[in-house]
Coordinates of C-alpha atoms in Angstrom, one line a residue:
M1 CA 0.0 0.0 0.0
T2 CA 1.2 3.5 -0.9
I3 CA -0.3 6.5 0.8
S4 CA 0.1 10.2 0.1
I5 CA -0.6 13.2 2.3
H6 CA -1.7 16.5 0.7
P7 CA -1.9 19.8 2.6
V8 CA -4.9 21.9 1.8
K9 CA -3.5 25.4 1.6
G10 CA -5.3 28.8 1.6
L11 CA -8.0 28.4 4.3
P12 CA -8.8 31.9 5.6
E13 CA -9.0 32.8 9.2
I14 CA -12.1 31.1 10.6
S15 CA -14.8 33.0 12.5
E16 CA -17.9 31.8 14.3
G17 CA -20.6 30.8 11.9
D18 CA -18.3 30.2 8.9
D19 CA -19.3 27.2 6.7
L20 CA -16.1 25.1 7.2
A21 CA -17.1 22.3 4.9
L22 CA -17.9 24.8 2.1
L23 CA -14.6 26.5 2.5
I24 CA -12.7 23.2 2.5
G25 CA -14.6 22.0 -0.6
D26 CA -13.9 25.2 -2.5
L27 CA -10.2 24.9 -1.8
L28 CA -10.2 21.3 -2.9
A29 CA -12.0 22.2 -6.1
E30 CA -9.9 25.2 -6.9
S31 CA -6.6 23.4 -6.3
G32 CA -7.5 20.5 -8.5
L33 CA -6.9 18.1 -5.6
G34 CA -10.6 17.3 -5.3
L35 CA -11.6 14.2 -3.4
Q36 CA -11.2 10.5 -4.4
P37 CA -13.0 7.5 -3.0
G38 CA -11.5 6.5 0.3
D39 CA -9.8 9.8 1.0
V40 CA -9.5 10.8 4.6
V41 CA -10.0 14.6 5.3
V42 CA -8.0 15.5 8.4
V43 CA -9.0 18.8 10.1
T44 CA -7.3 20.4 13.1
H45 CA -10.0 20.9 15.8
K46 CA -9.1 24.6 16.2
V47 CA -10.8 25.7 13.0
V48 CA -13.8 23.5 13.9
S49 CA -14.0 25.1 17.3
K50 CA -13.7 28.6 15.8
A51 CA -16.5 27.9 13.3
E52 CA -18.7 26.5 16.1
G53 CA -18.1 29.5 18.4
R54 CA -15.9 27.7 20.9
M55 CA -13.7 30.8 21.4
V56 CA -13.5 32.6 24.8
E57 CA -12.4 36.1 25.7
L58 CA -10.0 36.1 28.6
E59 CA -9.8 38.7 31.3
D60 CA -6.2 39.4 30.5
D61 CA -3.4 37.9 28.5
G62 CA -1.3 36.6 31.4
P63 CA 0.1 33.1 31.5
H64 CA -2.6 32.0 34.1
S65 CA -5.6 33.8 32.6
H66 CA -7.1 30.5 31.4
R67 CA -7.0 28.5 34.6
H68 CA -10.7 29.0 35.4
L69 CA -11.5 27.7 31.9
V70 CA -9.5 24.5 32.5
E71 CA -11.5 23.9 35.7
S72 CA -14.8 24.5 34.0
E73 CA -14.0 22.3 31.0
S74 CA -12.8 19.4 33.1
A75 CA -14.9 16.5 34.3
A76 CA -12.0 15.6 36.7
V77 CA -8.5 16.8 37.5
L78 CA -6.2 13.7 37.6
R79 CA -2.8 15.3 38.2
R80 CA -1.2 18.7 39.0
R81 CA 2.4 19.7 38.9
G82 CA 3.1 23.4 39.0
D83 CA 1.2 25.0 36.2
L84 CA 0.6 21.7 34.5
V85 CA -2.9 20.1 35.0
I86 CA -3.8 16.7 33.5
T87 CA -7.6 16.5 33.2
E88 CA -10.4 14.3 32.0
T89 CA -12.7 16.3 29.7
R90 CA -16.4 15.8 29.5
H91 CA -15.7 13.8 26.3
G92 CA -13.6 11.4 28.3
F93 CA -10.2 12.5 26.8
I94 CA -7.2 12.6 29.2
C95 CA -5.1 15.6 28.2
A96 CA -3.4 18.7 29.5
N97 CA -5.5 21.7 30.6
A98 CA -8.8 20.1 29.3
G99 CA -7.8 21.0 25.8
V100 CA -8.0 24.7 26.5
D101 CA -5.5 26.3 24.0
R102 CA -4.1 29.7 23.5
S103 CA -1.8 29.0 20.6
N104 CA -2.7 30.3 17.1
V105 CA -5.4 32.6 18.4
G106 CA -5.4 36.3 19.1
P107 CA -4.2 37.9 22.3
G108 CA -6.6 37.6 25.2
R109 CA -8.4 34.7 23.7
A110 CA -8.5 30.9 24.1
V111 CA -10.1 28.1 22.1
L112 CA -12.0 25.2 23.6
L113 CA -12.6 21.7 22.2
P114 CA -15.7 21.2 20.1
V115 CA -18.7 20.1 22.2
D116 CA -19.1 16.9 20.1
P117 CA -16.2 16.3 17.8
D118 CA -17.7 13.2 16.3
R119 CA -20.8 15.1 15.3
S120 CA -18.7 17.8 13.8
A121 CA -16.8 15.2 11.8
R122 CA -20.1 13.7 10.5
R123 CA -21.4 17.1 9.4
I124 CA -18.2 17.9 7.4
R125 CA -18.2 14.4 5.9
S126 CA -21.9 14.6 4.8
R127 CA -21.3 17.9 3.1
L128 CA -18.2 16.8 1.3
I129 CA -19.8 13.6 0.1
Q130 CA -22.8 15.6 -1.1
R131 CA -20.5 17.9 -3.0
F132 CA -18.0 15.6 -4.6
G133 CA -20.1 12.4 -4.9
V134 CA -17.5 10.0 -3.4
E135 CA -17.3 8.2 -0.1
V136 CA -14.7 9.8 2.2
A137 CA -13.9 9.8 5.9
V138 CA -13.1 12.7 8.3
V139 CA -10.8 12.9 11.3
I140 CA -10.7 15.9 13.6
T141 CA -7.5 16.2 15.6
D142 CA -5.9 17.7 18.6
T143 CA -2.4 17.6 19.9
F144 CA -1.7 15.5 23.0
G145 CA 1.3 14.5 25.1
R146 CA 1.8 10.8 25.9
P147 CA 2.7 9.1 29.2
F148 CA 6.4 8.1 29.4
R149 CA 7.2 9.7 26.0
R150 CA 8.6 13.1 25.3
G151 CA 7.1 15.3 22.6
L152 CA 3.6 15.8 21.3
T153 CA 1.6 14.2 18.5
D154 CA -1.7 14.7 16.9
V155 CA -4.5 12.3 17.8
A156 CA -8.1 11.8 16.7
I157 CA -10.8 13.4 18.8
G158 CA -13.5 13.2 16.2
V159 CA -14.1 10.4 13.6
A160 CA -16.7 9.8 10.8
G161 CA -16.9 7.2 8.1
F162 CA -14.7 4.4 9.5
K163 CA -13.8 2.4 12.6
P164 CA -11.0 4.2 14.5
I165 CA -9.5 0.9 15.7
R166 CA -8.4 -2.1 13.7
D167 CA -8.9 -5.1 15.9
L168 CA -6.4 -7.8 15.0
R169 CA -7.0 -10.0 17.9
G170 CA -7.5 -13.6 16.9
T171 CA -5.6 -13.3 13.6
P172 CA -2.3 -15.0 12.9
D173 CA 1.0 -13.1 12.7
D174 CA 3.7 -13.8 10.1
H175 CA 4.7 -16.9 12.1
D176 CA 1.2 -18.2 12.6
R177 CA 1.0 -17.1 16.3
V178 CA -2.4 -15.8 17.1
L179 CA -2.5 -12.2 18.1
E180 CA -4.1 -11.7 21.5
V181 CA -4.0 -8.0 22.3
T182 CA -3.2 -6.1 19.1
E183 CA -5.6 -3.3 18.4
V184 CA -4.3 -0.6 16.0
A185 CA -5.4 2.9 16.6
V186 CA -5.8 3.7 12.9
A187 CA -7.4 7.1 13.5
D188 CA -4.5 8.3 15.6
E189 CA -2.0 7.1 13.1
I190 CA -3.9 9.0 10.4
A191 CA -3.9 12.1 12.6
A192 CA -0.2 12.0 13.3
A193 CA 0.7 11.3 9.7
A194 CA -1.4 14.2 8.4
D195 CA 0.3 16.6 10.9
L196 CA 3.6 16.0 9.1
A197 CA 2.0 17.9 6.2
K198 CA -0.1 20.4 8.2
G199 CA 2.4 21.3 10.9
K200 CA 1.9 23.5 14.0
V201 CA 2.7 26.7 12.3
G202 CA 2.1 28.0 8.7
G203 CA -1.7 28.1 8.7
I204 CA -2.5 24.7 7.2
P205 CA -5.2 23.1 9.3
V206 CA -6.5 20.6 6.7
A207 CA -4.8 17.7 4.9
I208 CA -6.0 14.8 2.7
V209 CA -4.6 11.3 3.4
R210 CA -5.0 9.3 0.2
G211 CA -4.5 5.7 -0.6
L212 CA -5.8 4.0 2.5
S213 CA -8.4 1.2 2.1
L214 CA -10.7 1.7 5.0
P215 CA -14.1 0.1 5.0
A216 CA -16.9 2.7 5.2
E217 CA -18.4 2.2 8.6
D218 CA -19.9 4.2 11.4
G219 CA -17.2 5.0 14.0
S220 CA -16.5 7.3 16.9
A221 CA -13.4 8.7 18.5
I222 CA -14.9 7.6 21.9
E223 CA -13.9 4.1 20.9
L224 CA -10.3 5.1 21.3
I225 CA -10.7 5.9 25.0
R226 CA -9.5 3.2 27.3
P227 CA -12.1 2.3 29.9
A228 CA -11.0 3.2 33.4
P229 CA -11.0 -0.4 34.7
E230 CA -8.4 -1.2 32.0
D231 CA -6.3 1.9 32.7
L232 CA -3.2 1.1 34.7
F233 CA -2.1 4.7 35.0
R234 CA -5.0 6.4 36.7

């Protein structure tokens, strides 16, 4: 299998109420990239949140001005160390600061996670399928840290059009040993791969991952959350 990753350039600054699917579709059409059957459209959550009005004005632009937002956006606070807070969001995601982010937004502002990223992904997917007439999938991403690993990576927080996990349990490996625990987080792999083309700076929040053969199925990013009884690190 050969895959390719195509950044979608030229998306304007997004404001509340903007039709994100329309803007992405226009850029795909104008660039000649279009959409092909099986494409995965990967969208940084920040532009989704902006379009959905998930921007908040802060009282000041100080380094601690968003602390109250972290508390209000958290279902639980799991760890604290200095200014770092590890929380569980209402979606069930375990991440720093409940996903409250001040990067790539204007001074005195913060952006929150979408209320329902899976629903946001389904809306974008439906509009793009309607416009281009081909089956595609959508992944909405955020940047997370990882236990015991340095550095950040993009992960899927919203999924539409495929199952985010490929369950290989019960299948034989190359030496005919039956796999017992292997579940591949395909949606997270797609998110991380797309970020190589989008990047954290440069204003490219959308990319197309092309060449994957993913069965068209209903899926949710919630499937990626490890149930608490299985989590050894809480």
